[in-house]
Amino acid sequence: MQGGGVASQALLLPEVVELEEPACDRLEARIEELAQFGLELERFGPRAMLVRATPAALGQGDVHGLVTDLADELASFDEALSLKERLDHVASTMACHGSVRAGRVLSVAEMNALLREMEVTPHSGQCNHGRPTWVKLAHGDIEKLFGRK
């Protein structure tokens, strides 16, 4: 984002996301800002948004969940926050949708690549919600977990 925008991935078939009309209004008012993050939206009637592209970094994410969460974030923070803070919330929500979630199986190569990226990424010790992304266990802690000490 700091380098001038986020690459987007056009959807082969645009996806329609149905929402409450006020949620659509909030998203429509922020279409240009969201496009900076690679999310291309278009109003599709009073109670729906058409998603034409998503941030490329998210891959094959949950488009409906992403747009719904963004509408909720804007409802919660839109009036009280500055533009930069709103954009940070949007980026956090998008990053959360692209993250590795519980139950997803990673290959050894993916695990190693993720760890190497975390080593050079500022603030990678916690997610945008403040939850830790890793924990350090001493040898004694591991022994206690397995009833060896």
Coordinates of N, CA, C and O in Angstrom, one line a residue:
M1 N 0.8 -1.2 0.0 CA 0.0 0.0 0.0 C 0.9 1.3 0.0 O 0.6 2.2 -0.7
Q2 N 2.0 1.2 0.8 CA 2.8 2.4 0.8 C 3.5 2.7 -0.5 O 3.9 3.8 -0.7
G3 N 3.7 1.7 -1.3 CA 4.3 1.9 -2.6 C 3.4 2.4 -3.7 O 3.8 2.4 -4.9
G4 N 2.2 2.7 -3.4 CA 1.3 3.3 -4.4 C 0.1 2.4 -4.8 O -0.4 2.6 -5.9
G5 N -0.3 1.5 -4.0 CA -1.5 0.7 -4.3 C -1.3 -0.7 -4.1 O -0.1 -1.2 -3.9
V6 N -2.3 -1.5 -4.2 CA -2.3 -2.9 -4.1 C -2.8 -3.6 -5.3 O -3.8 -3.1 -5.9
A7 N -2.1 -4.6 -5.8 CA -2.5 -5.3 -7.0 C -3.8 -6.0 -6.8 O -4.1 -6.5 -5.7
S8 N -4.7 -5.9 -7.8 CA -6.0 -6.6 -7.7 C -6.0 -7.7 -8.7 O -5.3 -7.8 -9.7
Q9 N -6.9 -8.7 -8.4 CA -7.1 -9.8 -9.3 C -8.6 -9.8 -9.7 O -9.5 -9.9 -8.9
A10 N -8.8 -9.6 -11.0 CA -10.2 -9.5 -11.5 C -10.8 -10.9 -11.4 O -10.2 -11.9 -11.6
L11 N -12.1 -10.9 -11.0 CA -12.8 -12.1 -10.9 C -13.3 -12.5 -12.3 O -13.8 -11.7 -13.1
L12 N -13.3 -13.8 -12.6 CA -13.8 -14.3 -13.9 C -15.2 -13.9 -14.0 O -15.7 -13.4 -15.1
L13 N -16.0 -14.2 -13.0 CA -17.4 -13.8 -12.9 C -17.6 -12.9 -11.7 O -17.3 -13.3 -10.6
P14 N -18.0 -11.7 -11.9 CA -18.2 -10.8 -10.8 C -19.2 -11.4 -9.8 O -20.1 -12.2 -10.2
E15 N -19.0 -11.2 -8.5 CA -19.8 -11.8 -7.5 C -20.7 -10.8 -6.9 O -20.3 -9.7 -6.6
V16 N -22.0 -11.1 -6.7 CA -23.0 -10.2 -6.1 C -23.0 -10.5 -4.6 O -23.2 -11.7 -4.2
V17 N -22.9 -9.5 -3.8 CA -23.0 -9.6 -2.4 C -24.2 -8.8 -1.9 O -24.2 -7.6 -2.1
E18 N -25.2 -9.5 -1.4 CA -26.4 -8.8 -0.9 C -26.2 -8.4 0.6 O -25.7 -9.2 1.4
L19 N -26.5 -7.1 0.8 CA -26.4 -6.5 2.2 C -27.6 -5.6 2.4 O -28.4 -5.4 1.6
E20 N -27.6 -5.1 3.6 CA -28.7 -4.1 4.0 C -28.3 -2.8 3.2 O -27.2 -2.6 2.9
E21 N -29.3 -2.1 2.9 CA -29.1 -0.9 2.1 C -28.1 0.1 2.7 O -27.3 0.6 2.0
P22 N -28.2 0.4 4.1 CA -27.2 1.3 4.7 C -25.8 0.8 4.5 O -24.8 1.6 4.3
A23 N -25.6 -0.5 4.6 CA -24.2 -1.1 4.4 C -23.7 -0.9 3.0 O -22.6 -0.5 2.8
C24 N -24.6 -1.0 2.0 CA -24.3 -0.7 0.6 C -23.9 0.7 0.5 O -23.0 1.1 -0.3
D25 N -24.7 1.6 1.1 CA -24.4 3.0 1.0 C -23.0 3.4 1.6 O -22.3 4.1 1.0
R26 N -22.6 2.7 2.7 CA -21.3 3.0 3.3 C -20.2 2.5 2.4 O -19.2 3.2 2.2
L27 N -20.4 1.3 1.8 CA -19.4 0.8 0.9 C -19.3 1.7 -0.4 O -18.2 2.0 -0.9
E28 N -20.4 2.1 -0.9 CA -20.4 2.9 -2.1 C -19.7 4.2 -1.9 O -19.0 4.7 -2.8
A29 N -19.8 4.8 -0.7 CA -19.2 6.0 -0.4 C -17.7 5.9 -0.3 O -16.9 6.8 -0.4
R30 N -17.2 4.6 -0.2 CA -15.8 4.4 0.0 C -15.2 3.6 -1.2 O -14.1 3.1 -1.1
I31 N -15.9 3.5 -2.3 CA -15.4 2.7 -3.5 C -14.0 3.1 -3.9 O -13.2 2.2 -4.1
E32 N -13.7 4.4 -4.0 CA -12.4 4.8 -4.4 C -11.3 4.4 -3.4 O -10.2 4.0 -3.8
E33 N -11.6 4.5 -2.1 CA -10.6 4.1 -1.1 C -10.4 2.6 -1.1 O -9.2 2.2 -1.0
L34 N -11.5 1.9 -1.3 CA -11.3 0.4 -1.3 C -10.6 0.0 -2.6 O -9.8 -1.0 -2.5
A35 N -10.7 0.7 -3.7 CA -10.0 0.3 -4.9 C -8.5 0.5 -4.7 O -7.7 -0.3 -5.3
Q36 N -8.0 1.3 -3.8 CA -6.6 1.5 -3.4 C -6.1 0.2 -2.8 O -4.9 -0.1 -2.9
F37 N -7.0 -0.6 -2.2 CA -6.6 -1.9 -1.6 C -6.8 -3.0 -2.6 O -6.6 -4.2 -2.2
G38 N -7.2 -2.8 -3.8 CA -7.3 -3.8 -4.8 C -8.7 -4.4 -4.8 O -9.0 -5.4 -5.5
L39 N -9.7 -3.8 -4.1 CA -11.0 -4.3 -4.0 C -11.9 -3.4 -4.9 O -12.1 -2.2 -4.6
E40 N -12.4 -3.9 -6.0 CA -13.2 -3.2 -6.9 C -14.7 -3.5 -6.8 O -15.1 -4.7 -7.0
L41 N -15.4 -2.6 -6.3 CA -16.8 -2.7 -6.0 C -17.7 -1.8 -6.9 O -17.2 -0.8 -7.4
E42 N -18.9 -2.2 -7.1 CA -19.8 -1.4 -7.9 C -21.2 -1.6 -7.2 O -21.6 -2.7 -6.9
R43 N -22.0 -0.6 -7.1 CA -23.4 -0.7 -6.6 C -24.2 -1.5 -7.6 O -24.1 -1.3 -8.8
F44 N -25.0 -2.4 -7.0 CA -25.8 -3.3 -7.9 C -27.2 -3.4 -7.3 O -27.6 -4.3 -6.7
G45 N -27.9 -2.3 -7.5 CA -29.2 -2.1 -6.9 C -29.2 -1.6 -5.5 O -28.1 -1.3 -4.9
P46 N -30.3 -1.5 -4.8 CA -30.3 -0.8 -3.5 C -29.7 -1.7 -2.4 O -29.2 -1.2 -1.4
R47 N -29.7 -3.0 -2.6 CA -29.3 -3.9 -1.5 C -28.2 -4.9 -1.9 O -28.1 -6.0 -1.4
A48 N -27.4 -4.5 -2.9 CA -26.3 -5.4 -3.3 C -25.1 -4.6 -3.8 O -25.2 -3.5 -4.3
M49 N -24.0 -5.3 -3.7 CA -22.7 -4.8 -4.3 C -22.2 -5.8 -5.2 O -22.2 -7.0 -5.0
L50 N -21.6 -5.4 -6.3 CA -21.0 -6.2 -7.3 C -19.5 -6.2 -7.1 O -18.9 -5.1 -7.1
V51 N -18.8 -7.3 -6.9 CA -17.4 -7.4 -6.7 C -16.8 -7.8 -8.0 O -17.0 -8.9 -8.5
R52 N -16.0 -6.9 -8.5 CA -15.3 -7.1 -9.8 C -13.9 -7.7 -9.7 O -13.4 -8.4 -10.5
A53 N -13.2 -7.2 -8.6 CA -11.8 -7.7 -8.3 C -11.6 -7.7 -6.8 O -12.2 -6.9 -6.1
T54 N -10.6 -8.5 -6.4 CA -10.2 -8.6 -5.0 C -8.7 -8.4 -4.9 O -8.0 -8.5 -6.0
P55 N -8.2 -8.0 -3.8 CA -6.7 -7.9 -3.7 C -6.0 -9.2 -4.1 O -6.4 -10.3 -3.6
A56 N -5.0 -9.1 -4.9 CA -4.3 -10.3 -5.4 C -3.7 -11.1 -4.3 O -3.7 -12.3 -4.4
A57 N -3.2 -10.4 -3.3 CA -2.5 -11.1 -2.2 C -3.5 -12.0 -1.4 O -3.0 -13.0 -0.8
L58 N -4.8 -11.8 -1.5 CA -5.7 -12.7 -0.8 C -6.0 -14.0 -1.5 O -6.5 -14.9 -0.9
G59 N -5.6 -14.1 -2.8 CA -5.9 -15.4 -3.5 C -7.3 -15.6 -3.6 O -8.2 -14.8 -3.8
Q60 N -7.7 -16.9 -3.4 CA -9.1 -17.3 -3.6 C -9.8 -17.2 -2.2 O -10.3 -18.2 -1.7
G61 N -10.0 -16.0 -1.7 CA -10.6 -15.8 -0.4 C -12.1 -15.8 -0.5 O -12.7 -16.0 -1.6
D62 N -12.7 -15.6 0.7 CA -14.2 -15.6 0.8 C -14.6 -14.2 0.5 O -14.6 -13.3 1.3
V63 N -15.1 -13.9 -0.7 CA -15.4 -12.6 -1.2 C -16.6 -12.1 -0.4 O -16.6 -10.9 0.1
H64 N -17.6 -12.9 -0.2 CA -18.8 -12.5 0.5 C -18.5 -12.1 2.0 O -18.9 -11.0 2.5
G65 N -17.7 -12.9 2.6 CA -17.2 -12.6 4.0 C -16.4 -11.3 4.1 O -16.6 -10.5 5.0
L66 N -15.5 -11.1 3.1 CA -14.7 -9.9 3.1 C -15.6 -8.7 3.0 O -15.4 -7.7 3.8
V67 N -16.5 -8.6 2.0 CA -17.3 -7.4 1.8 C -18.2 -7.2 3.0 O -18.4 -6.1 3.4
T68 N -18.8 -8.3 3.5 CA -19.7 -8.1 4.7 C -18.9 -7.6 5.9 O -19.3 -6.7 6.6
D69 N -17.7 -8.1 6.1 CA -16.9 -7.6 7.3 C -16.5 -6.2 7.1 O -16.4 -5.4 8.0
L70 N -16.1 -5.8 5.8 CA -15.8 -4.4 5.6 C -17.0 -3.5 5.8 O -16.8 -2.4 6.4
A71 N -18.1 -3.9 5.4 CA -19.3 -3.1 5.7 C -19.5 -2.9 7.2 O -19.9 -1.8 7.7
D72 N -19.3 -4.0 7.9 CA -19.4 -3.9 9.4 C -18.4 -3.0 10.0 O -18.7 -2.2 10.9
E73 N -17.1 -3.1 9.5 CA -16.1 -2.3 10.0 C -16.4 -0.8 9.8 O -16.2 0.0 10.7
L74 N -16.9 -0.5 8.6 CA -17.2 0.9 8.3 C -18.4 1.4 9.1 O -18.4 2.5 9.5
A75 N -19.3 0.5 9.5 CA -20.4 0.9 10.3 C -19.9 1.2 11.7 O -20.4 2.2 12.4
S76 N -18.9 0.5 12.2 CA -18.4 0.6 13.6 C -17.5 1.8 13.7 O -17.5 2.5 14.7
F77 N -16.7 2.1 12.7 CA -15.6 3.1 12.8 C -15.7 4.3 11.9 O -14.9 5.2 12.0
D78 N -16.6 4.3 11.0 CA -16.6 5.3 9.9 C -16.6 6.7 10.4 O -15.9 7.6 9.9
E79 N -17.4 7.1 11.4 CA -17.6 8.5 11.8 C -16.5 8.9 12.7 O -16.1 10.1 12.7
A80 N -15.9 8.0 13.5 CA -15.0 8.5 14.6 C -13.6 8.5 14.1 O -12.7 9.1 14.8
L81 N -13.2 7.9 13.0 CA -11.8 7.8 12.7 C -11.4 8.6 11.5 O -12.2 8.9 10.6
S82 N -10.1 9.0 11.5 CA -9.6 9.7 10.3 C -9.5 8.8 9.1 O -9.7 7.6 9.2
L83 N -9.2 9.3 8.0 CA -9.1 8.6 6.8 C -8.0 7.5 6.9 O -8.2 6.3 6.6
K84 N -6.9 7.9 7.4 CA -5.8 6.9 7.6 C -6.2 5.7 8.5 O -5.9 4.6 8.2
E85 N -6.9 6.1 9.6 CA -7.3 5.0 10.5 C -8.3 4.1 9.9 O -8.3 2.9 10.1
R86 N -9.2 4.7 9.1 CA -10.2 3.9 8.4 C -9.5 2.9 7.4 O -9.9 1.8 7.3
L87 N -8.6 3.5 6.7 CA -7.8 2.7 5.7 C -7.1 1.5 6.4 O -7.0 0.4 5.9
D88 N -6.5 1.8 7.6 CA -5.8 0.8 8.4 C -6.8 -0.3 8.8 O -6.4 -1.5 8.7
H89 N -8.0 0.1 9.2 CA -9.0 -0.9 9.5 C -9.4 -1.8 8.3 O -9.5 -3.0 8.5
V90 N -9.5 -1.2 7.2 CA -9.9 -1.9 6.0 C -8.7 -2.9 5.6 O -9.0 -4.0 5.3
A91 N -7.5 -2.4 5.7 CA -6.3 -3.2 5.4 C -6.3 -4.4 6.4 O -6.0 -5.5 6.0
S92 N -6.5 -4.1 7.6 CA -6.5 -5.2 8.6 C -7.5 -6.2 8.4 O -7.3 -7.4 8.5
T93 N -8.7 -5.8 8.0 CA -9.8 -6.8 7.7 C -9.4 -7.6 6.5 O -9.6 -8.8 6.5
M94 N -8.9 -7.0 5.5 CA -8.5 -7.7 4.3 C -7.3 -8.7 4.6 O -7.3 -9.8 4.1
A95 N -6.4 -8.2 5.4 CA -5.3 -9.1 5.8 C -5.8 -10.3 6.6 O -5.3 -11.4 6.4
C96 N -6.8 -10.1 7.4 CA -7.3 -11.2 8.2 C -8.0 -12.2 7.3 O -7.8 -13.4 7.5
H97 N -8.6 -11.8 6.2 CA -9.2 -12.8 5.3 C -8.2 -13.5 4.5 O -8.5 -14.6 4.0
G98 N -7.0 -13.0 4.4 CA -6.0 -13.7 3.7 C -5.0 -14.5 4.5 O -4.1 -15.1 4.0
S99 N -5.3 -14.5 5.8 CA -4.4 -15.2 6.7 C -4.6 -16.7 6.8 O -5.6 -17.2 6.3
V100 N -3.6 -17.4 7.3 CA -3.7 -18.8 7.5 C -4.6 -19.1 8.7 O -4.4 -18.6 9.8
R101 N -5.7 -19.8 8.5 CA -6.7 -20.0 9.6 C -6.5 -21.4 10.1 O -5.9 -22.3 9.5
A102 N -7.1 -21.6 11.3 CA -7.0 -22.9 12.0 C -7.6 -24.0 11.1 O -8.6 -23.8 10.4
G103 N -7.0 -25.1 11.0 CA -7.5 -26.2 10.2 C -6.9 -26.3 8.8 O -7.0 -27.3 8.2
R104 N -6.3 -25.2 8.4 CA -5.6 -25.2 7.1 C -4.3 -25.9 7.1 O -3.5 -25.6 8.0
V105 N -4.1 -26.9 6.3 CA -2.9 -27.7 6.3 C -1.9 -27.0 5.3 O -2.2 -26.7 4.2
L106 N -0.7 -26.7 5.8 CA 0.4 -26.1 5.0 C 1.5 -27.2 4.8 O 1.7 -28.0 5.6
S107 N 2.1 -27.1 3.6 CA 3.2 -27.9 3.3 C 4.4 -27.4 4.1 O 4.4 -26.3 4.6
V108 N 5.5 -28.2 4.1 CA 6.7 -27.8 4.8 C 7.3 -26.6 4.1 O 7.7 -25.6 4.8
A109 N 7.2 -26.5 2.8 CA 7.7 -25.4 2.1 C 6.9 -24.1 2.4 O 7.5 -23.0 2.6
E110 N 5.6 -24.2 2.5 CA 4.8 -23.1 2.9 C 5.0 -22.6 4.3 O 5.1 -21.4 4.6
M111 N 5.2 -23.6 5.2 CA 5.5 -23.2 6.6 C 6.9 -22.5 6.7 O 7.0 -21.4 7.4
N112 N 7.9 -23.0 6.0 CA 9.2 -22.3 6.0 C 9.1 -20.9 5.4 O 9.7 -20.0 5.9
A113 N 8.4 -20.8 4.3 CA 8.3 -19.5 3.6 C 7.5 -18.5 4.6 O 7.9 -17.3 4.7
L114 N 6.5 -19.0 5.3 CA 5.8 -18.1 6.2 C 6.7 -17.7 7.3 O 6.7 -16.5 7.7
L115 N 7.5 -18.6 7.9 CA 8.4 -18.2 9.0 C 9.4 -17.2 8.5 O 9.8 -16.3 9.2
R116 N 10.0 -17.4 7.3 CA 11.0 -16.4 6.8 C 10.3 -15.1 6.6 O 11.0 -14.0 6.9
E117 N 9.1 -15.0 6.1 CA 8.4 -13.7 5.9 C 8.2 -13.1 7.3 O 8.3 -11.8 7.4
M118 N 7.8 -13.9 8.3 CA 7.5 -13.3 9.6 C 8.8 -12.7 10.2 O 8.7 -11.7 10.9
E119 N 9.9 -13.3 9.9 CA 11.2 -12.8 10.5 C 11.5 -11.4 10.0 O 12.2 -10.6 10.7
V120 N 11.1 -11.0 8.8 CA 11.4 -9.7 8.3 C 10.2 -8.7 8.3 O 10.4 -7.6 7.8
T121 N 9.1 -9.2 8.8 CA 7.9 -8.3 8.8 C 7.7 -7.7 10.2 O 7.7 -8.3 11.2
P122 N 7.7 -6.3 10.2 CA 7.5 -5.6 11.5 C 6.1 -6.0 12.1 O 5.1 -6.2 11.4
H123 N 6.1 -6.1 13.4 CA 4.9 -6.4 14.2 C 4.3 -7.8 13.8 O 3.1 -7.9 13.9
S124 N 5.1 -8.7 13.3 CA 4.5 -10.0 13.0 C 4.2 -10.9 14.1 O 3.7 -12.0 14.0
G125 N 4.6 -10.5 15.3 CA 4.3 -11.3 16.5 C 2.9 -11.3 17.0 O 2.5 -12.1 17.9
Q126 N 2.0 -10.5 16.4 CA 0.6 -10.5 16.7 C -0.2 -10.2 15.5 O 0.3 -9.5 14.6
C127 N -1.4 -10.6 15.4 CA -2.3 -10.3 14.3 C -2.9 -8.9 14.6 O -2.6 -8.2 15.6
N128 N -3.6 -8.4 13.6 CA -4.2 -7.0 13.7 C -5.2 -6.9 14.8 O -5.5 -5.8 15.2
H129 N -5.7 -8.0 15.4 CA -6.6 -8.0 16.5 C -5.9 -8.1 17.8 O -6.5 -8.1 18.9
G130 N -4.5 -8.2 17.8 CA -3.7 -8.3 19.0 C -3.5 -9.7 19.5 O -2.8 -9.9 20.5
R131 N -3.9 -10.7 18.8 CA -3.6 -12.1 19.2 C -2.2 -12.5 18.8 O -1.8 -12.1 17.7
P132 N -1.6 -13.3 19.6 CA -0.2 -13.7 19.2 C -0.2 -14.6 18.0 O -1.1 -15.4 17.8
T133 N 0.8 -14.5 17.2 CA 0.9 -15.4 16.0 C 1.9 -16.5 16.3 O 2.0 -17.5 15.5
W134 N 2.6 -16.5 17.4 CA 3.4 -17.5 17.8 C 3.7 -17.5 19.3 O 3.4 -16.4 19.9
V135 N 4.1 -18.6 19.9 CA 4.4 -18.6 21.3 C 5.7 -19.3 21.5 O 6.1 -20.2 20.7
K136 N 6.5 -19.0 22.5 CA 7.8 -19.6 22.8 C 7.6 -20.5 24.0 O 7.1 -20.1 25.0
L137 N 8.0 -21.8 23.8 CA 7.9 -22.8 24.8 C 9.3 -23.2 25.1 O 10.1 -23.7 24.3
A138 N 9.6 -23.1 26.4 CA 10.9 -23.6 26.9 C 10.9 -25.1 26.9 O 9.8 -25.7 26.9
H139 N 12.0 -25.7 27.0 CA 12.1 -27.2 27.0 C 11.3 -27.7 28.2 O 10.6 -28.7 28.1
G140 N 11.4 -27.1 29.3 CA 10.7 -27.5 30.5 C 9.2 -27.4 30.3 O 8.4 -28.2 30.8
D141 N 8.7 -26.4 29.6 CA 7.3 -26.2 29.3 C 6.8 -27.4 28.5 O 5.7 -27.9 28.8
I142 N 7.6 -27.8 27.5 CA 7.2 -29.0 26.7 C 7.1 -30.2 27.5 O 6.2 -31.1 27.4
E143 N 8.1 -30.4 28.4 CA 8.2 -31.6 29.3 C 6.9 -31.7 30.1 O 6.3 -32.7 30.3
K144 N 6.5 -30.5 30.7 CA 5.3 -30.4 31.5 C 4.0 -30.8 30.7 O 3.1 -31.5 31.2
L145 N 4.0 -30.3 29.5 CA 2.8 -30.6 28.6 C 2.6 -32.1 28.4 O 1.5 -32.6 28.3
F146 N 3.7 -32.8 28.3 CA 3.7 -34.2 28.0 C 3.9 -35.1 29.3 O 4.1 -36.3 29.2
G147 N 3.8 -34.4 30.4 CA 3.8 -35.2 31.7 C 5.2 -35.8 32.0 O 5.2 -36.9 32.6
R148 N 6.2 -35.2 31.5 CA 7.6 -35.8 31.7 C 8.3 -35.2 32.9 O 9.4 -35.5 33.2
K149 N 7.8 -34.2 33.5 CA 8.4 -33.5 34.6 C 7.5 -33.1 35.7 O 6.3 -32.8 35.5

